[in-house]
């Protein structure tokens, strides 16, 4: 298991190099002077010159790359052109709200989605299956912004139970995490159902029944665990997407997260922040993939032992 | 329908008398009909089946695919309910331990669950997929024991260990903590049997339990099942398509076709005096190893009761069409942190042979012996490491533009699985025309005419060219694959287990087709197969492979009739003989497994030239590995 983990961790090194190259190349591939772009639209000539010197933009590319890596590793990601604050601080402030919102949304939607999926799989073709799948399709099709607005109208404006937006205390999490999780729960339910149905047709499930195993145990011990692998993959992907911050949800609920930061940065051409967000999103996916691999190994001994 | 009726059954008459256990029927299937949903209607796949199983008796249900034999088993266990099927009529009277009779067809699922394990157990065909991949095998056996015998975890584990010992698994204690993927197919099937027998069932249903196994492993498993049946005194309902296996194991035989019982009776009577035409045809189509003993030339399977003449097609005057010299193909096995190579699989190790024009060389051996890799190395689906390959005397070892063109045209391949080797979205005609277009042999209308002629040649009308693969049966698809192989006018066709997936009656037809094409076109075959009886029919010469090396090669009559290598003898001894009269001889078979062809870098296999023992007959006299 340790060798497996070490091998997987080593395996992400080349990916990290690619990610850093992409993030590094982002500003340099745009037309125009990178120093000008990074300094921001309102920068003075001196400021542009200062950026040029600090990034070594007059030196060969490989030296610039090494400078970029060195500075990134110590967290020096430049200065936001919009606010003048260090990029690391800007991103750091926005990351945690998005992170906790994502965790809340993933937690409920995974539990509910998987449970609905198993129910639909076990009662395939019956009313439980049809109801679950109608719910799932609705969840995917329902536009999140509209759902969010409806919920605000009901629970905040009419009933005054929950805040309309902002991030203050646990009650402010309820509406955005619910809205964010609906589509995820729907996707998870569909995925779990199809994985479950597929595994339920496997020979070893028939073997378990032939042993006279209780149906409950056939479902959870023999079917569910084997059906988990595609579900884990899907959960990892969803987690990665949500961690990028949902522009729609954060706008509707005035949530101070990465999604809105990205929109603001793009509108203002705040390239240092955009560059850092690219790096962050890529790193998140790499780490989540590593986590998914570890979960595979926990579930499947064949991956762990070979 | 039933012509050779079983002895009169005492059970129905005096069912109340539980004392006469020998005559008491354990399972009485009567008028069973089963249907499955098919679109908006239901398709009846088992009709009005009657069969009885008495205590301690082995009843074999035989039939080809679609005969309804497996569905009958599913109905008895009521696993049918989970597969979407439904019992429409009939009773399944099962005599419980206390003498009471229960109709399994009407028992509620919860009652059936209690019976599965302690009363009725089942072993399935596919040992590779029938065990749960994420659970340790010890736990999988102990699960049933804890459930039905009420033992605690420790006691159940001990019982699981005892069961593994009982099915002759070496180092049983250590195996308990292993996962299924760490065991070979034969070992997994033993685990399945251990699991099935762990609750001492009174009826064991075995659905093609040895079909997926190698012939020596099959012999071991059959012997084991027979021994355990006697030890535990249970009844066995054995479902198979293989008449050889039936002759080995059955007391009584039920022949099924298209969901109906065609004939049933005592095993000796069925083989000696089959009453129904279908049974006779089924038996005639079974290849019997030794039926060409004393002859040197191949001879097609009898058709319409007539024995065709022997086939003398070898052209010894010309250069061999294929010469393989000291071919080596190895696969690195990488493990650990940096994927370091920890060893090599010696799939093909210094293999040399040649095939003459119009000749068939049978390449036989068990799974993992390297016979398929040899074929794949010749057409470069695998990259050989050393050795040379010559076609018509021309060296094609190094693939240049010219030699690749020659190789691709002169050598064609027919694969085992006729369902997977045709593109489902292309018409038959397109698939067959592809080699003609690729090699630019013909153009325009001429292509279509040639495709029609090719389909005609393999016994399909030209009308098939517009059809799609899903419209065809397995045998028809394999004919299409053969037509496609012939399209580039090859000198050699490599047939890799090309008839293994076909039903026995279709198999003999396809073998006869291959031989007919050889007679007419002079094509040579490298016939890769695990089935010695088929090889006896088709091959002029035979090469036996073991652990990547050829251990014996020579004229078919000499190799099969007077085998000189111990492994060849072991392989031949394991082939079941479809004649119950010859069952008595308990053959000396050990429970050892064929070792893995993987070796460490510092432990290369021994290689040496083969030694001549007769005309054109060569044998390995050096140590290969394992027992030999």
CSV table of N, CA and C in Angstrom, one decimal, chain A residues 2-7 10 124 202-215 217 221-223 225-226 299-306, chain B residues 74 77 79 82 110 113 116-117 120-122 124 126 129-136 140-141 143-144 147-148 179 181-182 192 195 336-339:
chain,number,residue,atom,x,y,z
A,2,UNK,N,2.0,1.2,0.8
A,2,UNK,CA,2.8,2.4,0.9
A,2,UNK,C,3.6,2.6,-0.5
A,3,UNK,N,4.0,1.5,-1.0
A,3,UNK,CA,4.7,1.6,-2.3
A,3,UNK,C,3.7,2.1,-3.4
A,4,UNK,N,2.4,1.7,-3.3
A,4,UNK,CA,1.4,2.1,-4.2
A,4,UNK,C,1.2,3.6,-4.1
A,5,UNK,N,1.1,4.1,-2.8
A,5,UNK,CA,0.9,5.6,-2.6
A,5,UNK,C,2.1,6.3,-3.1
A,6,UNK,N,3.3,5.8,-2.8
A,6,UNK,CA,4.5,6.5,-3.2
A,6,UNK,C,4.6,6.6,-4.8
A,7,UNK,N,4.2,5.5,-5.4
A,7,UNK,CA,4.3,5.5,-6.9
A,7,UNK,C,3.3,6.5,-7.5
A,10,UNK,N,4.7,10.0,-6.9
A,10,UNK,CA,5.7,10.3,-7.9
A,10,UNK,C,5.1,10.5,-9.3
A,124,UNK,N,-35.1,-1.9,-9.2
A,124,UNK,CA,-35.1,-1.5,-10.6
A,124,UNK,C,-36.5,-1.8,-11.3
A,202,UNK,N,-23.5,-9.3,-12.0
A,202,UNK,CA,-22.2,-10.1,-12.0
A,202,UNK,C,-22.4,-11.5,-11.5
A,203,UNK,N,-21.6,-12.4,-11.9
A,203,UNK,CA,-21.7,-13.8,-11.5
A,203,UNK,C,-21.5,-13.9,-10.0
A,204,UNK,N,-20.6,-13.1,-9.4
A,204,UNK,CA,-20.4,-13.3,-7.9
A,204,UNK,C,-21.6,-12.8,-7.1
A,205,UNK,N,-22.4,-12.0,-7.6
A,205,UNK,CA,-23.6,-11.6,-6.8
A,205,UNK,C,-24.6,-12.8,-6.9
A,206,UNK,N,-24.6,-13.5,-8.0
A,206,UNK,CA,-25.4,-14.7,-8.1
A,206,UNK,C,-24.9,-15.8,-7.1
A,207,UNK,N,-23.5,-15.8,-7.1
A,207,UNK,CA,-22.9,-16.8,-6.1
A,207,UNK,C,-23.3,-16.5,-4.7
A,208,UNK,N,-23.3,-15.2,-4.3
A,208,UNK,CA,-23.7,-14.8,-3.0
A,208,UNK,C,-25.1,-15.2,-2.7
A,209,UNK,N,-26.0,-15.0,-3.6
A,209,UNK,CA,-27.4,-15.4,-3.4
A,209,UNK,C,-27.5,-16.9,-3.3
A,210,UNK,N,-26.7,-17.7,-4.1
A,210,UNK,CA,-26.7,-19.1,-4.0
A,210,UNK,C,-26.2,-19.6,-2.7
A,211,UNK,N,-25.5,-18.8,-2.0
A,211,UNK,CA,-25.0,-19.2,-0.6
A,211,UNK,C,-26.1,-19.1,0.4
A,212,UNK,N,-27.2,-18.4,0.0
A,212,UNK,CA,-28.3,-18.2,0.9
A,212,UNK,C,-28.1,-17.0,1.8
A,213,UNK,N,-27.2,-16.1,1.3
A,213,UNK,CA,-26.9,-14.8,2.0
A,213,UNK,C,-28.2,-14.0,2.1
A,214,UNK,N,-28.4,-13.3,3.2
A,214,UNK,CA,-29.5,-12.4,3.3
A,214,UNK,C,-29.4,-11.3,2.2
A,215,UNK,N,-30.6,-10.9,1.7
A,215,UNK,CA,-30.6,-9.9,0.6
A,215,UNK,C,-30.0,-8.6,1.0
A,217,UNK,N,-27.4,-8.2,2.9
A,217,UNK,CA,-26.0,-8.4,2.8
A,217,UNK,C,-25.6,-8.5,1.3
A,221,UNK,N,-22.8,-5.8,1.0
A,221,UNK,CA,-21.5,-6.4,1.1
A,221,UNK,C,-21.0,-6.8,-0.3
A,222,UNK,N,-21.9,-7.4,-1.1
A,222,UNK,CA,-21.4,-8.0,-2.3
A,222,UNK,C,-21.6,-7.1,-3.5
A,223,UNK,N,-22.6,-6.3,-3.5
A,223,UNK,CA,-22.9,-5.4,-4.7
A,223,UNK,C,-22.3,-4.0,-4.5
A,225,UNK,N,-20.1,-2.5,-2.6
A,225,UNK,CA,-18.6,-2.2,-2.6
A,225,UNK,C,-18.0,-2.3,-4.0
A,226,UNK,N,-18.5,-3.2,-4.8
A,226,UNK,CA,-17.9,-3.4,-6.1
A,226,UNK,C,-18.4,-2.3,-7.1
A,299,UNK,N,-10.8,0.3,-1.8
A,299,UNK,CA,-11.9,-0.5,-2.2
A,299,UNK,C,-11.5,-1.8,-2.8
A,300,UNK,N,-10.5,-1.7,-3.7
A,300,UNK,CA,-10.2,-2.8,-4.6
A,300,UNK,C,-8.8,-3.4,-4.2
A,301,UNK,N,-8.7,-4.6,-3.7
A,301,UNK,CA,-7.4,-5.1,-3.3
A,301,UNK,C,-6.5,-5.4,-4.5
A,302,UNK,N,-7.1,-5.6,-5.6
A,302,UNK,CA,-6.3,-5.9,-6.8
A,302,UNK,C,-5.4,-4.7,-7.1
A,303,UNK,N,-5.9,-3.5,-7.0
A,303,UNK,CA,-5.1,-2.3,-7.2
A,303,UNK,C,-4.1,-2.1,-6.1
A,304,UNK,N,-4.5,-2.4,-4.9
A,304,UNK,CA,-3.6,-2.2,-3.8
A,304,UNK,C,-2.4,-3.2,-3.8
A,305,UNK,N,-2.7,-4.4,-4.2
A,305,UNK,CA,-1.6,-5.4,-4.0
A,305,UNK,C,-0.8,-5.6,-5.3
A,306,UNK,N,-1.0,-4.9,-6.4
A,306,UNK,CA,-0.2,-5.2,-7.5
A,306,UNK,C,0.6,-3.9,-7.9
B,74,UNK,N,-31.4,-22.9,-13.1
B,74,UNK,CA,-31.8,-21.6,-12.4
B,74,UNK,C,-33.2,-21.8,-11.8
B,77,UNK,N,-33.1,-23.7,-8.5
B,77,UNK,CA,-32.6,-22.9,-7.4
B,77,UNK,C,-33.4,-21.6,-7.2
B,79,UNK,N,-33.0,-19.0,-8.6
B,79,UNK,CA,-32.2,-17.8,-9.0
B,79,UNK,C,-32.8,-17.2,-10.2
B,82,UNK,N,-34.3,-13.8,-10.1
B,82,UNK,CA,-33.4,-12.6,-10.2
B,82,UNK,C,-32.9,-12.4,-11.6
B,110,UNK,N,-37.9,-16.2,0.6
B,110,UNK,CA,-37.2,-16.4,1.9
B,110,UNK,C,-37.0,-17.8,2.3
B,113,UNK,N,-34.1,-19.0,0.2
B,113,UNK,CA,-32.8,-18.6,0.7
B,113,UNK,C,-32.3,-19.5,1.8
B,116,UNK,N,-30.9,-22.6,0.1
B,116,UNK,CA,-29.7,-22.4,-0.7
B,116,UNK,C,-28.5,-22.5,0.3
B,117,UNK,N,-27.6,-23.5,0.0
B,117,UNK,CA,-26.5,-23.7,0.9
B,117,UNK,C,-26.6,-25.0,1.6
B,120,UNK,N,-29.5,-27.2,-1.2
B,120,UNK,CA,-29.1,-27.1,-2.6
B,120,UNK,C,-27.9,-26.1,-2.7
B,121,UNK,N,-26.9,-26.6,-3.4
B,121,UNK,CA,-25.8,-25.7,-3.6
B,121,UNK,C,-25.4,-25.7,-5.1
B,122,UNK,N,-24.7,-24.7,-5.6
B,122,UNK,CA,-24.4,-24.7,-7.0
B,122,UNK,C,-23.0,-24.2,-7.3
B,124,UNK,N,-20.7,-22.7,-10.5
B,124,UNK,CA,-21.0,-22.1,-11.8
B,124,UNK,C,-19.9,-22.3,-12.8
B,126,UNK,N,-18.1,-20.1,-14.6
B,126,UNK,CA,-17.0,-19.2,-14.8
B,126,UNK,C,-16.3,-18.9,-13.5
B,129,UNK,N,-15.1,-15.2,-12.7
B,129,UNK,CA,-16.0,-14.1,-12.3
B,129,UNK,C,-17.0,-14.5,-11.2
B,130,UNK,N,-17.0,-15.7,-10.8
B,130,UNK,CA,-18.0,-16.1,-9.8
B,130,UNK,C,-17.6,-15.9,-8.3
B,131,UNK,N,-16.4,-15.4,-8.1
B,131,UNK,CA,-16.0,-15.1,-6.8
B,131,UNK,C,-15.9,-13.6,-6.7
B,132,UNK,N,-16.3,-13.0,-5.5
B,132,UNK,CA,-16.3,-11.6,-5.3
B,132,UNK,C,-14.9,-11.1,-5.2
B,133,UNK,N,-14.5,-10.2,-6.2
B,133,UNK,CA,-13.1,-9.8,-6.3
B,133,UNK,C,-12.6,-9.0,-5.1
B,134,UNK,N,-13.4,-8.4,-4.3
B,134,UNK,CA,-12.9,-7.5,-3.2
B,134,UNK,C,-13.0,-8.2,-1.8
B,135,UNK,N,-13.4,-9.5,-1.8
B,135,UNK,CA,-13.4,-10.2,-0.5
B,135,UNK,C,-12.4,-11.3,-0.5
B,136,UNK,N,-11.8,-11.5,0.7
B,136,UNK,CA,-10.9,-12.7,0.8
B,136,UNK,C,-11.6,-14.0,0.7
B,140,UNK,N,-15.3,-15.5,2.1
B,140,UNK,CA,-16.4,-15.9,1.3
B,140,UNK,C,-16.9,-17.3,1.6
B,141,UNK,N,-16.0,-18.2,2.0
B,141,UNK,CA,-16.5,-19.5,2.4
B,141,UNK,C,-17.1,-19.4,3.8
B,143,UNK,N,-18.6,-17.1,5.2
B,143,UNK,CA,-19.9,-16.4,5.2
B,143,UNK,C,-21.1,-17.4,5.3
B,144,UNK,N,-21.0,-18.4,4.3
B,144,UNK,CA,-22.1,-19.3,4.3
B,144,UNK,C,-22.1,-20.2,5.5
B,147,UNK,N,-23.7,-18.4,8.4
B,147,UNK,CA,-25.1,-18.1,8.2
B,147,UNK,C,-25.9,-19.4,8.5
B,148,UNK,N,-25.5,-20.5,8.0
B,148,UNK,CA,-26.3,-21.7,8.0
B,148,UNK,C,-26.0,-22.6,9.2
B,179,UNK,N,-7.0,-13.1,-2.1
B,179,UNK,CA,-8.1,-12.6,-2.9
B,179,UNK,C,-8.2,-13.4,-4.2
B,181,UNK,N,-8.2,-12.8,-7.3
B,181,UNK,CA,-7.3,-12.6,-8.4
B,181,UNK,C,-5.9,-13.1,-8.2
B,182,UNK,N,-5.6,-13.6,-7.0
B,182,UNK,CA,-4.3,-14.1,-6.8
B,182,UNK,C,-4.3,-15.6,-7.0
B,192,UNK,N,-14.7,-22.4,-5.3
B,192,UNK,CA,-16.2,-22.4,-5.5
B,192,UNK,C,-16.8,-23.7,-5.0
B,195,UNK,N,-16.9,-23.7,-1.3
B,195,UNK,CA,-17.9,-22.9,-0.8
B,195,UNK,C,-19.3,-23.6,-0.9
B,336,UNK,N,6.8,-2.4,-8.2
B,336,UNK,CA,7.5,-1.5,-7.2
B,336,UNK,C,7.4,-0.1,-7.6
B,337,UNK,N,8.1,0.7,-6.8
B,337,UNK,CA,8.0,2.1,-6.8
B,337,UNK,C,8.3,2.7,-8.2
B,338,UNK,N,9.4,2.3,-8.8
B,338,UNK,CA,9.7,2.9,-10.1
B,338,UNK,C,9.4,2.0,-11.3
B,339,UNK,N,8.6,1.0,-11.0
B,339,UNK,CA,8.2,0.1,-12.1
B,339,UNK,C,9.5,-0.7,-12.6
